Coordinates of C-alpha atoms and ligand atoms in Angstrom, one line a residue:
X1 CA 3.8 12.9 43.3
X2 CA 5.3 9.4 43.6
X3 CA 8.5 10.4 41.9
X4 CA 8.7 13.4 44.2
X5 CA 8.6 11.3 47.3
X6 CA 11.4 9.1 46.0
X7 CA 13.5 12.1 45.1
X8 CA 12.8 13.7 48.4
X9 CA 14.0 10.5 50.1
X10 CA 17.2 10.6 48.0
X11 CA 17.7 14.3 48.8
X12 CA 17.2 13.6 52.5
X13 CA 19.8 10.9 52.4
X14 CA 22.2 13.3 50.8
X15 CA 21.5 16.0 53.4
X16 CA 22.1 13.5 56.2
X17 CA 25.3 12.4 54.6
X18 CA 26.5 16.0 54.2
X19 CA 25.6 16.7 57.8
X20 CA 27.6 13.8 59.0
X21 CA 30.5 14.9 56.9
X22 CA 30.4 18.4 58.4
X23 CA 30.3 16.9 61.8
X24 CA 33.3 14.8 61.0
X25 CA 35.1 17.9 59.8
X26 CA 34.3 19.8 63.0
X27 CA 35.7 16.9 65.1
X28 CA 38.8 17.0 63.0
X29 CA 39.1 20.8 63.5
X30 CA 39.0 20.3 67.2
X31 CA 41.7 17.6 67.0
X32 CA 43.7 19.9 64.6
X33 CA 43.8 22.7 67.2
X34 CA 45.6 20.5 69.6
X35 CA 48.5 19.9 67.2
X36 CA 51.2 22.6 67.8
X37 CA 51.0 25.4 65.2
X38 CA 53.7 25.1 62.6
X39 CA 56.0 27.9 61.4
X40 CA 55.2 27.2 57.8
X41 CA 51.4 27.7 57.3
X42 CA 51.4 26.1 53.8
X43 CA 52.9 22.8 55.1
X44 CA 50.7 23.0 58.2
X45 CA 47.4 23.2 56.2
X46 CA 48.6 20.3 54.0
X47 CA 49.3 18.2 57.0
X48 CA 45.9 19.0 58.3
X49 CA 44.2 17.8 55.1
X50 CA 45.5 14.3 55.3
X51 CA 44.1 13.3 58.7
X52 CA 40.8 15.0 57.9
X53 CA 40.1 12.7 55.0
X54 CA 41.3 9.8 57.1
X55 CA 38.9 10.5 59.9
X56 CA 35.9 11.0 57.6
X57 CA 36.5 7.7 55.9
X58 CA 36.2 6.1 59.4
X59 CA 32.7 7.5 59.7
X60 CA 31.5 6.6 56.2
X61 CA 29.5 3.5 57.2
X62 CA 27.9 5.2 60.2
X63 CA 27.0 8.2 58.0
X64 CA 25.5 5.9 55.4
X65 CA 23.4 4.0 58.0
X66 CA 22.3 7.2 59.7
X67 CA 21.2 8.7 56.5
X68 CA 19.2 5.6 55.5
X69 CA 17.6 5.5 58.9
X70 CA 16.7 9.2 58.8
X71 CA 15.4 8.7 55.2
X72 CA 13.2 5.8 56.2
X73 CA 11.7 7.6 59.1
X74 CA 11.0 10.7 57.1
X75 CA 9.6 8.8 54.2
X76 CA 7.3 6.9 56.6
X77 CA 5.7 10.2 57.8
X78 CA 5.7 11.8 54.4
X79 CA 4.3 8.7 52.7
X80 CA 1.6 8.2 55.3
X81 CA 0.5 11.8 55.0
X82 CA 0.4 11.5 51.2
X83 CA -1.8 8.4 51.4
X84 CA -4.1 10.2 53.9
X85 CA -4.6 13.0 51.4
X86 CA -5.3 10.6 48.6
X87 CA -7.8 8.6 50.7
X88 CA -9.5 11.8 51.6
X89 CA -9.9 12.6 48.0
X90 CA -11.5 9.2 47.2
X91 CA -13.6 9.0 50.2
X92 CA -16.0 11.6 48.9
X93 CA -17.2 9.9 45.7
X94 CA -17.2 6.5 47.4
X95 CA -19.3 7.6 50.4
X96 CA -21.6 9.6 48.1
X97 CA -22.4 6.5 46.0
X98 CA -22.7 4.2 49.1
X99 CA -25.0 6.6 50.9
X100 CA -27.2 6.9 47.8
X101 CA -27.5 3.1 47.7
X102 CA -27.2 1.7 51.2
X103 CA -29.1 2.5 54.4
X104 CA -26.1 1.7 56.6
X105 CA -22.7 3.0 55.5
X106 CA -19.5 2.4 57.6
X107 CA -20.2 2.4 61.3
X108 CA -22.9 5.0 60.8
X109 CA -20.5 7.9 61.3
X110 CA -17.3 7.2 59.5
X111 CA -17.0 5.4 56.1
X112 CA -13.3 4.6 55.8
X113 CA -11.4 2.4 58.2
X114 CA -7.6 2.3 57.9
X115 CA -6.2 -1.2 57.8
X116 CA -2.6 -0.1 57.2
X117 CA -0.9 3.1 56.0
X118 CA -1.8 2.0 52.4
X119 CA -5.0 0.1 52.9
X120 CA -8.5 1.4 53.6
X121 CA -11.6 -0.8 54.2
X122 CA -15.2 0.2 53.9
X123 CA -18.5 -1.6 54.4
X124 CA -22.2 -0.9 53.7
X125 CA -25.4 -2.8 54.1
X126 CA -29.1 -2.3 53.6
X127 CA -29.9 -2.3 49.9
X128 CA -32.2 -4.3 47.7
X129 CA -31.0 -7.5 46.1
X130 CA -27.9 -7.8 48.3
X131 CA -26.8 -8.6 51.8
X132 CA -23.9 -6.3 52.1
X133 CA -20.9 -4.7 50.3
X134 CA -17.3 -4.7 51.3
X135 CA -14.6 -2.5 49.8
X136 CA -10.9 -2.2 49.9
X137 CA -8.9 0.8 48.7
X138 CA -5.4 -0.3 47.8
X139 CA -2.9 2.5 47.6
X140 CA 0.8 2.3 47.0
X141 CA 2.9 1.6 50.1
X142 CA 4.3 5.2 50.1
X143 CA 5.1 4.9 53.8
X144 CA 7.6 2.1 53.2
X145 CA 10.5 3.0 50.9
X146 CA 11.4 -0.6 50.2
X147 CA 7.8 -1.7 49.4
X148 CA 7.4 1.4 47.4
X149 CA 10.4 0.6 45.2
X150 CA 8.9 -2.8 44.8
X151 CA 5.5 -1.3 43.8
X152 CA 7.1 1.0 41.3
X153 CA 9.1 -1.8 39.8
X154 CA 6.1 -4.1 39.5
X155 CA 4.0 -1.1 38.3
X156 CA 1.2 -2.0 40.6
X157 CA -2.1 -0.2 40.1
X158 CA -3.9 1.8 42.8
X159 CA -7.4 0.5 42.9
X160 CA -10.6 -0.1 44.7
X161 CA -11.9 -3.6 45.1
X162 CA -15.6 -4.1 45.8
X163 CA -17.4 -7.3 46.7
X164 CA -21.2 -7.3 46.9
X165 CA -22.8 -10.4 48.5
X166 CA -26.0 -10.9 46.6
X167 CA -29.3 -12.0 48.0
X168 CA -29.4 -15.8 47.6
X169 CA -32.7 -16.3 45.8
X170 CA -33.1 -13.3 43.6
X171 CA -30.8 -14.1 40.8
X172 CA -29.6 -17.0 38.6
X173 CA -26.4 -18.7 39.7
X174 CA -23.7 -18.6 37.1
X175 CA -20.0 -17.8 36.8
X176 CA -18.6 -15.0 34.7
X177 CA -15.4 -13.0 34.7
X178 CA -13.9 -10.2 32.7
X179 CA -10.2 -9.6 33.5
X180 CA -7.1 -8.1 31.8
X181 CA -5.8 -10.7 29.4
X182 CA -2.4 -10.8 31.2
X183 CA -4.2 -12.0 34.4
X184 CA -6.2 -14.6 32.7
X185 CA -3.8 -17.5 33.1
X186 CA -3.3 -17.0 36.8
X187 CA -7.0 -16.6 37.4
X188 CA -7.9 -19.8 35.5
X189 CA -5.4 -21.6 37.7
X190 CA -6.1 -20.1 41.1
X191 CA -9.9 -19.6 41.2
X192 CA -11.8 -22.8 41.7
X193 CA -15.1 -21.5 40.5
X194 CA -13.6 -20.1 37.3
X195 CA -11.5 -23.1 36.6
X196 CA -14.5 -25.5 37.2
X197 CA -17.3 -23.7 35.5
X198 CA -16.0 -21.4 32.8
X199 CA -13.9 -21.3 29.7
X200 CA -12.3 -18.3 27.9
X201 CA -14.5 -17.2 25.1
X202 CA -13.7 -14.8 22.3
X203 CA -15.9 -11.7 22.0
X204 CA -15.2 -9.3 19.2
X205 CA -17.2 -6.6 21.1
X206 CA -14.8 -6.2 24.0
X207 CA -11.3 -4.8 23.9
X208 CA -8.6 -7.4 22.9
X209 CA -6.9 -6.6 26.2
X210 CA -9.8 -8.2 28.1
X211 CA -10.3 -11.9 28.6
X212 CA -13.9 -13.1 29.1
X213 CA -14.5 -16.2 31.2
X214 CA -18.0 -17.5 30.4
X215 CA -20.0 -20.4 31.8
X216 CA -23.2 -19.9 29.9
X217 CA -23.6 -18.0 26.7
X218 CA -27.1 -17.0 27.6
X219 CA -26.0 -15.4 30.9
X220 CA -22.9 -13.9 29.4
X221 CA -24.8 -12.2 26.5
X222 CA -27.4 -10.8 28.8
X223 CA -24.8 -9.5 31.3
X224 CA -22.8 -7.8 28.6
X225 CA -26.0 -6.2 27.3
X226 CA -26.3 -4.3 30.6
X227 CA -23.7 -1.8 29.3
X228 CA -20.9 -3.9 30.6
X229 CA -19.9 -4.8 27.0
X230 CA -19.5 -1.1 26.1
X231 CA -17.4 -0.4 29.2
X232 CA -15.2 -3.4 28.5
X233 CA -14.8 -2.2 24.9
X234 CA -13.3 1.1 25.9
X235 CA -9.6 1.0 26.8
X236 CA -10.0 4.2 28.8
X237 CA -12.4 2.4 31.2
X238 CA -11.5 2.3 34.8
X239 CA -13.2 -1.1 35.3
X240 CA -10.2 -3.5 35.6
X241 CA -12.1 -6.6 36.5
X242 CA -15.6 -7.9 37.0
X243 CA -16.7 -11.2 38.4
X244 CA -20.1 -12.8 39.0
X245 CA -20.1 -16.0 40.8
X246 CA -22.2 -18.5 42.8
X247 CA -19.4 -20.9 43.5
X248 CA -16.5 -21.1 46.0
X249 CA -13.3 -19.3 45.0
X250 CA -11.2 -22.1 46.5
X251 CA -11.8 -25.8 46.3
X252 CA -14.0 -26.7 49.3
X253 CA -12.5 -29.1 51.8
X254 CA -15.7 -30.4 53.2
X255 CA -19.2 -30.8 52.0
X256 CA -20.7 -28.1 54.2
X257 CA -18.9 -25.3 52.3
X258 CA -20.5 -21.9 52.2
X259 CA -20.9 -20.2 48.8
X260 CA -22.6 -17.0 48.4
X261 CA -23.6 -15.4 45.2
X262 CA -21.3 -12.5 44.6
X263 CA -20.5 -9.6 42.4
X264 CA -16.9 -8.4 42.5
X265 CA -15.3 -5.5 40.8
X266 CA -11.9 -3.9 40.6
X267 CA -11.8 -0.2 39.7
X268 CA -8.5 1.5 38.8
X269 CA -7.9 4.8 40.6
X270 CA -7.0 7.5 38.1
X271 CA -5.2 10.8 38.9
X272 CA -7.2 12.9 41.3
X273 CA -8.7 15.4 38.9
X274 CA -12.3 16.5 38.4
X275 CA -12.6 14.2 35.4
X276 CA -10.9 11.4 37.2
X277 CA -13.2 11.7 40.2
X278 CA -16.3 11.9 38.0
X279 CA -15.3 8.9 35.9
X280 CA -14.5 6.9 39.0
X281 CA -17.9 7.7 40.5
X282 CA -19.7 6.7 37.3
X283 CA -17.9 3.4 37.3
X284 CA -18.8 2.7 40.9
X285 CA -22.4 3.6 40.3
X286 CA -22.4 1.1 37.4
X287 CA -21.2 -1.7 39.7
X288 CA -24.2 -1.1 42.0
X289 CA -26.5 -0.8 39.0
X290 CA -25.3 -4.3 38.0
X291 CA -26.6 -5.6 41.4
X292 CA -30.1 -4.6 40.2
X293 CA -29.6 -5.7 36.7
X294 CA -28.4 -9.2 37.6
X295 CA -31.4 -9.7 39.9
X296 CA -34.1 -8.0 37.8
X297 CA -33.1 -8.1 34.2
X298 CA -31.3 -11.4 33.6
X299 CA -33.9 -14.1 32.9
X300 CA -32.3 -17.2 31.6
X301 CA -33.9 -19.7 29.3
X302 CA -35.1 -22.9 31.0
X303 CA -32.4 -25.0 29.2
X304 CA -29.7 -22.6 30.5
X305 CA -31.0 -23.0 34.0
X306 CA -31.0 -26.7 33.7
X307 CA -27.5 -26.8 32.3
X308 CA -26.2 -24.6 35.2
X309 CA -27.9 -26.8 37.8
X310 CA -26.4 -29.9 36.2
X311 CA -22.9 -28.5 36.1
X312 CA -23.1 -27.8 39.9
X313 CA -24.5 -31.2 40.6
X314 CA -21.6 -32.7 38.7
X315 CA -18.9 -30.5 40.3
X316 CA -20.1 -31.1 43.8
X317 CA -20.8 -34.9 43.4
X318 CA -18.0 -35.9 45.7
X319 CA -19.3 -33.5 48.4
X320 CA -22.8 -35.0 48.1
X321 CA -21.2 -38.4 48.6
X322 CA -19.2 -37.1 51.6
X323 CA -22.4 -35.7 53.2
X324 CA -24.2 -39.1 52.9
X325 CA -21.2 -40.9 54.3
X326 CA -21.1 -38.5 57.2
X327 CA -24.8 -39.1 57.9
X328 CA -24.3 -42.9 57.9
X329 CA -21.3 -42.6 60.2
X330 CA -23.3 -40.5 62.7
X331 CA -26.2 -43.0 62.6
X332 CA -23.8 -46.0 63.3
X333 CA -22.2 -44.1 66.2
X334 CA -25.6 -43.4 67.8
X335 CA -26.6 -47.1 67.5
X336 CA -23.3 -48.2 69.0
X337 CA -23.8 -45.8 71.9
X338 CA -27.3 -47.1 72.5
X339 CA -26.0 -50.7 72.5
X340 CA -23.2 -49.8 75.0
X341 CA -25.7 -48.3 77.4
X342 CA -28.0 -51.3 77.1
X343 CA -25.1 -53.7 77.8
X344 CA -24.2 -51.7 80.9
X345 CA -27.7 -52.2 82.1
X346 CA -27.4 -55.9 81.6
X347 CA -24.3 -56.0 83.8
X348 CA -26.4 -54.8 86.7
X349 CA -29.2 -57.5 86.2
X350 CA -29.8 -60.6 88.3
X351 CA -28.7 -63.9 86.6
X352 CA -32.4 -64.7 85.9
X353 CA -33.1 -61.3 84.3
X354 CA -30.0 -61.6 82.3
X355 CA -30.9 -65.0 80.9
X356 CA -34.3 -63.5 79.8
X357 CA -32.6 -60.5 78.2
X358 CA -30.1 -62.6 76.3
X359 CA -32.9 -64.8 75.0
X360 CA -34.8 -61.7 73.8
X361 CA -31.7 -60.1 72.3
X362 CA -30.8 -63.2 70.4
X363 CA -34.2 -63.2 68.7
X364 CA -33.9 -59.5 68.0
X365 CA -30.5 -59.9 66.3
X366 CA -31.8 -62.9 64.3
X367 CA -34.7 -60.9 63.1
X368 CA -32.4 -58.0 62.1
X369 CA -30.1 -60.4 60.2
X370 CA -33.2 -61.8 58.4
X371 CA -34.6 -58.5 57.4
X372 CA -31.1 -57.5 56.1
X373 CA -30.9 -60.7 54.0
X374 CA -34.4 -60.0 52.6
X375 CA -33.4 -56.5 51.7
X376 CA -30.3 -57.8 50.0
X377 CA -32.2 -60.3 48.0
X378 CA -34.6 -57.7 46.8
Ligands
NAG401 C1 -27.6 4.0 43.7 O1 -27.0 5.3 43.6 C2 -27.2 6.0 42.4 C3 -26.5 7.3 42.5 O2 -25.2 7.2 43.0 C4 -28.7 6.2 42.2 O3 -29.0 6.8 41.0 C5 -29.4 4.8 42.3 O4 -30.8 5.0 42.2 C6 -29.0 4.1 43.6 N1 -29.7 2.8 43.6 C7 -30.4 2.4 44.7 C8 -31.0 1.1 44.6 O5 -30.6 3.1 45.7
NAG402 C1 -33.5 -10.1 49.8 O1 -33.4 -8.7 50.1 C2 -34.5 -8.1 50.7 C3 -34.2 -6.7 50.8 O2 -34.0 -6.0 49.6 C4 -34.9 -8.8 51.9 O3 -36.0 -8.2 52.5 C5 -35.1 -10.2 51.7 O4 -35.3 -10.9 52.9 C6 -33.9 -10.8 51.0 N1 -34.1 -12.2 50.7 C7 -33.3 -13.2 51.0 C8 -33.7 -14.5 50.6 O5 -32.2 -13.0 51.5

């Protein structure tokens, strides 16, 4: 299909080029009629040939630009329609699985929401063990010939990304990721939670093309036992990536950062065939099964839980300090403000009142000084 759209684009450019040439020929014919007919027809047609070529060469650039413009417009409509058809094919299994699992899917009526001619978003909420799920269908940019060539050159995969925000208290917090080995370097560099808490471990069970980032062996073993291990062992599997995390994906900038527990998955879109659709649906179902599995079946050993808590304490130490500093700053500010208001009141006092106040204030400050000194000595 993809190749067809590229070929059709090329063909259209050729047609446009040809049309422009014919137009140029016709213009030349009109011009040719004006020249007086010659007595010698052979010489006449020869002399007609030369200016014809000359004139067309004048229009070459215009013809090229015109054909490119026509090609882009046509490929936009053609590509958009193609993506609509593809999205319609994938909407069925996605909405079937979502409706079986969530009480609210989409806006209640429609499941897919187009974000661009190659991106579709979906949303669902109302399911045990999670707050909501968000999805993103990423198709090739068929509507944009330039981006499409880029996509084809980079061999980008059409996929569905799903992110499930888990209920905060119903599962253990740990970080895990299974990704294609070729992506593992970038991931270890770009993702704060993965870089901070995990390391790549070898696992002879999964395919050699998959890299496993594990924080805690206990959690990783139990998670792989869900059936995930078998899926990652199969090279025909559609599950491209799977992440479980309770940490921020980027390094937080302040101490009051938000970090939800999340399950994220990337599922490759196969060709739209009966088997492809069925395999995709099965993979998507498995992702939602994992939501239950993580919350119900994974029970970590106490020492694992302790280790995980300690790693978080260590990683977020600087933020704990920042939070304390902020609290102290706020307290100092309140006290300064109180003092300012008090002094304002003193300004309005009579000299007698003011003398009394100053006496009292001196004693108060002295006492404060003393108590501070005592505290320091202790
Ligand atoms: C999720 O959907 C599948 C079918 O697609 C179903 O078997 C399963 O019970 C559902 N889970 C929940 C929690 O509704
Ligand atoms: C967890 O999910 C259930 C619904 O399955 C909900 O009733 C409950 O309030 C949630 N708990 C938390 C802590 O979010």
